[in-house]
């Protein structure tokens, strides 16, 4: 399935809309405005909360926890690397890794070494915009959540409290 994640430019706090390949709104992500570290929530179009994302502060490298239904589902940690951004994800669904290109615009997501998603950031757009191709049978909201975390770490200067 192909999705487009688009950051809303003129919003108070981080806000994203996620559309499917037909242009239909599928999910909304809203960030908490005044908080220590990033705190974001993903909702379906019925307004039901699906995912809660919370940045762990005071870390040498960025680290985020992902919660589904108030249960810790995964921890995402940026790995130390010089040329290509990399992330390690420990989740209930197995080990994931995220590897970026030199510019930090294109990413491949792997679960247990198997390619499960491809992410491409648009070069020129108002706000951050990503195309996300997810292999059929994968947990789409979880993969989309990983993309939001990558954006927060790499392209949101306010999220880099104690990180980089």
Coordinates of N, CA and C in Angstrom, one line a residue:
X1 N 0.9 -1.2 0.0 CA 0.0 0.0 0.0 C 0.9 1.2 0.0
X2 N 0.5 2.2 -0.7 CA 1.2 3.5 -0.8 C 0.5 4.5 0.0
X3 N 1.2 5.3 0.8 CA 0.7 6.4 1.5 C 1.5 7.7 1.3
X4 N 0.8 8.8 1.6 CA 1.6 10.1 1.5 C 1.4 10.7 2.9
X5 N 2.5 11.1 3.5 CA 2.5 11.8 4.8 C 2.8 13.2 4.5
X6 N 2.0 14.1 4.9 CA 2.2 15.6 4.7 C 2.1 16.3 6.0
X7 N 3.1 17.1 6.3 CA 3.1 17.9 7.5 C 2.3 19.2 7.2
X8 N 1.5 19.5 8.1 CA 0.7 20.8 8.0 C 1.7 21.9 8.4
X9 N 1.8 22.9 7.5 CA 2.8 23.9 7.7 C 2.3 25.0 8.8
X10 N 1.1 25.4 8.6 CA 0.7 26.5 9.5 C -0.2 26.0 10.6
X11 N 0.3 25.0 11.4 CA -0.4 24.5 12.5 C 0.4 24.8 13.8
X12 N -0.3 24.8 14.9 CA 0.3 25.1 16.2 C 0.7 23.7 16.7
X13 N 2.0 23.5 16.7 CA 2.5 22.1 17.0 C 2.6 21.3 15.8
X14 N 3.3 20.1 15.9 CA 3.4 19.2 14.8 C 2.1 18.6 14.5
X15 N 1.8 18.6 13.2 CA 0.5 18.0 12.7 C 0.7 17.4 11.3
X16 N 0.2 16.2 11.1 CA 0.4 15.5 9.8 C -0.9 15.0 9.4
X17 N -1.1 14.9 8.1 CA -2.2 14.1 7.5 C -1.6 13.0 6.7
X18 N -2.2 11.8 6.8 CA -1.7 10.6 6.0 C -2.8 10.2 5.1
X19 N -2.5 10.2 3.8 CA -3.5 9.8 2.8 C -3.1 8.5 2.1
X20 N -4.1 7.7 1.7 CA -3.8 6.5 0.9 C -3.5 6.8 -0.5
X21 N -3.2 5.8 -1.3 CA -2.8 6.0 -2.7 C -4.0 6.5 -3.6
X22 N -5.2 6.6 -3.1 CA -6.3 7.2 -3.8 C -6.6 8.6 -3.4
X23 N -5.7 9.1 -2.4 CA -5.9 10.5 -2.0 C -6.9 10.6 -0.8
X24 N -7.4 9.5 -0.3 CA -8.3 9.6 0.9 C -7.5 9.8 2.2
X25 N -8.1 10.6 3.0 CA -7.5 10.8 4.4 C -7.6 9.5 5.1
X26 N -6.5 9.0 5.7 CA -6.6 7.7 6.5 C -6.3 7.9 8.0
X27 N -5.3 8.8 8.3 CA -4.9 9.0 9.6 C -4.5 10.5 9.8
X28 N -4.6 11.0 11.1 CA -4.2 12.3 11.4 C -3.2 12.1 12.6
X29 N -2.1 12.9 12.6 CA -1.2 12.9 13.7 C -1.1 14.3 14.2
X30 N -1.2 14.4 15.5 CA -1.2 15.7 16.2 C -0.2 15.7 17.3
X31 N 0.6 16.7 17.4 CA 1.6 16.9 18.5 C 1.1 17.7 19.6
X32 N 1.6 17.4 20.8 CA 1.3 18.3 22.0 C 2.2 19.5 21.9
X33 N 1.7 20.7 22.1 CA 2.4 21.9 21.9 C 3.4 22.2 23.0
X34 N 3.0 22.3 24.2 CA 4.0 22.7 25.3 C 4.3 21.4 26.1
X35 N 5.4 20.8 25.8 CA 5.8 19.6 26.5 C 7.3 19.5 26.5
X36 N 7.9 18.7 27.4 CA 9.3 18.4 27.3 C 9.4 17.2 26.4
X37 N 10.1 17.3 25.3 CA 10.2 16.3 24.3 C 8.9 16.2 23.5
X38 N 9.0 15.5 22.4 CA 7.9 15.4 21.5 C 6.9 14.4 22.0
X39 N 5.6 14.7 21.9 CA 4.5 13.8 22.2 C 3.5 14.0 21.1
X40 N 3.3 12.9 20.4 CA 2.4 12.9 19.3 C 1.3 11.8 19.4
X41 N 0.2 12.0 18.8 CA -0.9 11.0 18.8 C -1.4 10.8 17.4
X42 N -1.6 9.5 17.0 CA -2.1 9.2 15.7 C -3.6 8.7 15.9
X43 N -4.5 9.3 15.1 CA -5.9 9.0 15.1 C -6.4 8.5 13.8
X44 N -7.4 7.6 13.8 CA -8.0 7.2 12.6 C -9.0 8.3 12.2
X45 N -9.7 8.1 11.1 CA -10.6 9.2 10.7 C -11.9 9.2 11.5
X46 N -12.1 8.3 12.4 CA -13.2 8.3 13.3 C -12.9 9.0 14.6
X47 N -11.6 9.5 14.7 CA -11.2 10.2 15.9 C -10.7 9.3 17.0
X48 N -10.5 8.0 16.7 CA -10.0 7.1 17.8 C -8.5 7.1 17.8
X49 N -7.9 7.2 19.0 CA -6.5 7.2 19.1 C -6.0 5.8 18.8
X50 N -5.0 5.7 17.9 CA -4.4 4.4 17.6 C -3.0 4.3 18.2
X51 N -2.2 5.4 18.2 CA -0.8 5.3 18.6 C -0.5 6.6 19.4
X52 N 0.4 6.4 20.4 CA 1.0 7.5 21.1 C 2.5 7.4 21.0
X53 N 3.1 8.5 20.6 CA 4.6 8.6 20.4 C 5.1 9.5 21.5
X54 N 6.2 9.1 22.2 CA 6.8 9.9 23.2 C 8.3 9.9 23.1
X55 N 8.9 11.1 23.1 CA 10.3 11.2 23.0 C 10.9 11.0 24.4
X56 N 11.9 10.2 24.6 CA 12.6 10.1 25.9 C 13.6 11.2 25.9
X57 N 13.6 12.0 26.9 CA 14.5 13.2 26.9 C 15.8 12.8 27.7
X58 N 16.7 13.7 27.5 CA 18.0 13.6 28.2 C 18.8 12.3 27.8
X59 N 18.8 12.0 26.5 CA 19.5 10.9 25.9 C 20.6 11.5 25.0
X60 N 21.7 10.8 24.9 CA 22.8 11.2 24.0 C 22.3 11.2 22.6
X61 N 21.6 10.1 22.2 CA 21.0 10.0 20.8 C 19.5 9.9 21.0
X62 N 18.8 10.4 20.0 CA 17.3 10.4 20.1 C 16.7 9.0 20.4
X63 N 15.7 9.0 21.2 CA 15.0 7.7 21.5 C 13.5 8.0 21.7
X64 N 12.7 7.2 21.2 CA 11.2 7.3 21.2 C 10.6 6.0 21.7
X65 N 9.5 6.2 22.4 CA 8.7 5.0 22.7 C 7.4 5.1 22.0
X66 N 6.9 4.0 21.5 CA 5.6 4.0 20.7 C 4.7 3.1 21.5
X67 N 3.5 3.6 21.8 CA 2.5 2.9 22.5 C 1.2 2.7 21.7
X68 N 0.7 1.4 21.7 CA -0.6 1.1 21.1 C -1.5 0.7 22.3
X69 N -2.6 1.4 22.4 CA -3.6 1.1 23.4 C -3.0 1.1 24.8
X70 N -2.2 2.1 25.1 CA -1.5 2.4 26.4 C -0.5 1.4 26.7
X71 N -0.1 0.5 25.8 CA 0.9 -0.5 26.1 C 2.2 -0.2 25.3
X72 N 3.3 -0.3 25.9 CA 4.6 0.0 25.2 C 4.7 -1.1 24.1
X73 N 4.8 -0.6 22.9 CA 4.8 -1.5 21.7 C 6.2 -1.6 21.1
X74 N 6.9 -0.4 21.1 CA 8.3 -0.4 20.5 C 9.1 0.7 21.0
X75 N 10.4 0.6 20.9 CA 11.3 1.6 21.3 C 12.2 1.8 20.0
X76 N 12.3 3.1 19.6 CA 13.1 3.5 18.4 C 14.3 4.3 18.9
X77 N 15.5 3.8 18.5 CA 16.7 4.5 18.9 C 17.5 4.9 17.7
X78 N 18.0 6.1 17.6 CA 18.9 6.5 16.5 C 20.2 5.9 16.9
X79 N 20.9 5.3 15.9 CA 22.2 4.8 16.1 C 23.2 5.8 15.7
X80 N 24.4 5.7 16.3 CA 25.5 6.6 16.0 C 26.1 6.2 14.6
X81 N 26.1 7.2 13.7 CA 26.6 6.9 12.4 C 27.1 8.2 11.7
X82 N 28.1 8.1 10.9 CA 28.7 9.3 10.3 C 28.0 9.8 9.0
X83 N 27.6 8.8 8.2 CA 27.2 9.2 6.8 C 25.8 8.9 6.5
X84 N 25.2 7.9 7.1 CA 23.8 7.5 6.7 C 23.1 7.3 8.0
X85 N 21.9 8.0 8.2 CA 21.1 7.8 9.4 C 20.6 6.4 9.5
X86 N 20.7 5.9 10.7 CA 20.2 4.5 11.0 C 19.5 4.5 12.3
X87 N 18.5 3.7 12.4 CA 17.7 3.5 13.6 C 17.5 2.0 13.9
X88 N 17.5 1.7 15.2 CA 17.2 0.4 15.6 C 15.8 0.4 16.3
X89 N 15.0 -0.6 16.0 CA 13.6 -0.6 16.6 C 13.4 -2.0 17.3
X90 N 13.1 -1.9 18.5 CA 12.8 -3.2 19.3 C 11.3 -3.1 19.5
X91 N 10.6 -4.1 19.0 CA 9.1 -4.1 19.1 C 8.6 -5.5 19.4
X92 N 7.3 -5.6 19.7 CA 6.6 -6.9 19.9 C 6.5 -7.7 18.7
X93 N 6.7 -7.0 17.5 CA 6.6 -7.7 16.2 C 8.0 -8.2 15.7
X94 N 9.0 -8.0 16.5 CA 10.4 -8.4 16.1 C 11.3 -7.2 16.0
X95 N 12.5 -7.4 15.5 CA 13.5 -6.4 15.4 C 13.4 -5.7 14.0
X96 N 13.3 -4.4 14.1 CA 13.3 -3.6 12.8 C 14.6 -2.8 12.8
X97 N 15.0 -2.5 11.6 CA 16.1 -1.5 11.3 C 15.6 -0.6 10.2
X98 N 16.1 0.7 10.4 CA 15.8 1.7 9.4 C 17.1 2.3 8.9
X99 N 17.3 2.3 7.6 CA 18.6 2.8 7.1 C 18.3 3.8 6.0
X100 N 18.9 5.0 6.2 CA 18.7 6.1 5.3 C 19.8 6.3 4.3
X101 N 19.6 7.1 3.3 CA 20.6 7.4 2.3 C 21.5 8.5 2.9
X102 N 22.5 8.9 2.2 CA 23.5 9.9 2.6 C 22.8 11.2 3.0
X103 N 21.8 11.6 2.3 CA 21.1 12.9 2.5 C 20.0 12.8 3.6
X104 N 19.7 11.6 4.0 CA 18.6 11.5 5.0 C 17.2 11.7 4.4
X105 N 17.0 11.5 3.1 CA 15.8 11.7 2.4 C 15.1 10.4 2.0
X106 N 15.8 9.4 1.7 CA 15.2 8.1 1.4 C 15.6 7.0 2.4
X107 N 14.6 6.2 2.8 CA 14.9 5.2 3.9 C 14.3 3.9 3.5
X108 N 15.0 2.8 3.9 CA 14.5 1.5 3.8 C 14.2 0.9 5.2
X109 N 13.1 0.3 5.3 CA 12.7 -0.3 6.6 C 12.7 -1.8 6.5
X110 N 13.4 -2.5 7.4 CA 13.5 -3.9 7.4 C 13.0 -4.5 8.7
X111 N 12.3 -5.7 8.6 CA 11.9 -6.4 9.8 C 12.6 -7.8 9.7
X112 N 13.5 -8.0 10.7 CA 14.2 -9.3 10.8 C 15.0 -9.5 9.5
X113 N 15.5 -8.4 8.9 CA 16.3 -8.5 7.7 C 15.6 -8.4 6.4
X114 N 14.2 -8.5 6.4 CA 13.4 -8.5 5.2 C 12.9 -7.1 5.0
X115 N 13.0 -6.6 3.7 CA 12.6 -5.3 3.3 C 11.0 -5.2 3.4
X116 N 10.5 -4.3 4.2 CA 9.1 -4.2 4.4 C 8.5 -2.8 4.0
X117 N 9.3 -1.8 3.8 CA 8.8 -0.5 3.4 C 9.9 0.4 2.8
X118 N 9.5 1.3 2.0 CA 10.4 2.2 1.4 C 9.8 3.6 1.6
X119 N 10.7 4.6 2.0 CA 10.2 5.9 2.3 C 11.0 6.9 1.5
X120 N 10.4 7.9 0.9 CA 11.0 8.9 0.1 C 10.5 10.3 0.5
X121 N 11.4 11.1 0.9 CA 11.0 12.5 1.3 C 11.1 13.4 0.0
X122 N 10.1 14.2 -0.2 CA 10.1 15.1 -1.3 C 11.1 16.2 -1.0
X123 N 11.9 16.6 -2.1 CA 12.9 17.6 -2.0 C 12.3 19.0 -1.7
X124 N 11.3 19.3 -2.5 CA 10.8 20.7 -2.4 C 9.3 20.6 -2.1
X125 N 8.9 21.0 -1.0 CA 7.5 21.1 -0.6 C 7.3 22.0 0.6
X126 N 6.1 22.4 0.8 CA 5.8 23.2 2.0 C 5.6 22.2 3.1
X127 N 6.5 22.2 4.1 CA 6.4 21.2 5.2 C 7.0 19.9 4.7
X128 N 7.2 19.0 5.6 CA 7.8 17.7 5.2 C 6.7 16.9 4.5
X129 N 7.1 16.2 3.5 CA 6.2 15.3 2.7 C 6.9 14.1 2.4
X130 N 6.3 12.9 2.6 CA 6.9 11.6 2.4 C 6.0 10.7 1.6
X131 N 6.5 9.9 0.7 CA 5.8 8.8 0.1 C 6.3 7.6 0.8
X132 N 5.4 6.7 1.2 CA 5.7 5.5 1.9 C 5.0 4.3 1.2
X133 N 5.9 3.4 0.8 CA 5.4 2.1 0.1 C 5.6 1.0 1.2
X134 N 4.5 0.4 1.6 CA 4.5 -0.7 2.6 C 4.1 -2.0 1.9
X135 N 4.9 -3.0 2.2 CA 4.6 -4.4 1.7 C 3.3 -4.9 2.3
X136 N 2.5 -5.5 1.5 CA 1.2 -6.1 1.9 C 1.5 -7.0 3.1
X137 N 0.6 -6.9 4.1 CA 0.6 -7.8 5.2 C 1.4 -7.2 6.4
X138 N 2.0 -6.1 6.2 CA 2.7 -5.4 7.3 C 1.7 -4.6 8.1
X139 N 2.1 -4.1 9.3 CA 1.2 -3.3 10.1 C 1.4 -1.8 9.7
X140 N 0.5 -1.4 8.8 CA 0.6 0.0 8.2 C 0.7 1.1 9.3
X141 N -0.2 1.2 10.3 CA 0.0 2.2 11.3 C 1.3 2.2 12.0
X142 N 1.9 1.1 12.2 CA 3.2 1.0 12.9 C 4.3 1.5 12.0
X143 N 4.3 1.1 10.7 CA 5.3 1.6 9.8 C 5.2 3.1 9.6
X144 N 4.0 3.6 9.5 CA 3.8 5.1 9.4 C 4.2 5.8 10.6
X145 N 4.1 5.2 11.8 CA 4.6 5.8 13.0 C 6.1 5.9 13.0
X146 N 6.7 4.9 12.5 CA 8.2 4.9 12.3 C 8.6 6.1 11.5
X147 N 7.9 6.4 10.4 CA 8.2 7.5 9.5 C 8.1 8.8 10.3
X148 N 7.0 8.9 11.1 CA 6.8 10.2 11.9 C 8.0 10.3 12.8
X149 N 8.4 9.3 13.5 CA 9.6 9.4 14.4 C 10.8 9.8 13.6
X150 N 11.1 9.2 12.5 CA 12.3 9.6 11.7 C 12.2 11.1 11.4
X151 N 11.0 11.6 11.0 CA 10.9 13.0 10.7 C 11.2 13.8 11.9
X152 N 10.7 13.4 13.0 CA 10.9 14.2 14.3 C 12.4 14.3 14.6
X153 N 13.1 13.2 14.4 CA 14.5 13.1 14.7 C 15.4 13.9 13.7
X154 N 15.1 13.8 12.4 CA 16.0 14.3 11.4 C 15.6 15.7 10.9
X155 N 14.3 16.0 10.9 CA 13.9 17.2 10.2 C 13.1 18.2 11.0
X156 N 13.1 18.0 12.3 CA 12.3 18.9 13.2 C 13.3 19.4 14.2
X157 N 13.8 20.6 14.0 CA 14.8 21.2 14.9 C 14.4 21.3 16.3
X158 N 13.1 21.5 16.6 CA 12.6 21.6 18.0 C 12.7 20.3 18.7
X159 N 12.8 19.1 17.9 CA 12.7 17.8 18.6 C 14.1 17.5 19.1
X160 N 15.1 18.1 18.7 CA 16.5 17.7 19.0 C 17.0 18.4 20.3
X161 N 16.2 18.2 21.3 CA 16.6 18.8 22.6 C 17.9 18.4 23.1
X162 N 18.2 17.1 23.1 CA 19.4 16.6 23.6 C 19.9 15.5 22.7
X163 N 19.8 15.8 21.4 CA 20.1 14.7 20.5 C 20.8 15.2 19.3
X164 N 21.1 14.2 18.4 CA 21.5 14.4 17.0 C 22.4 13.3 16.6

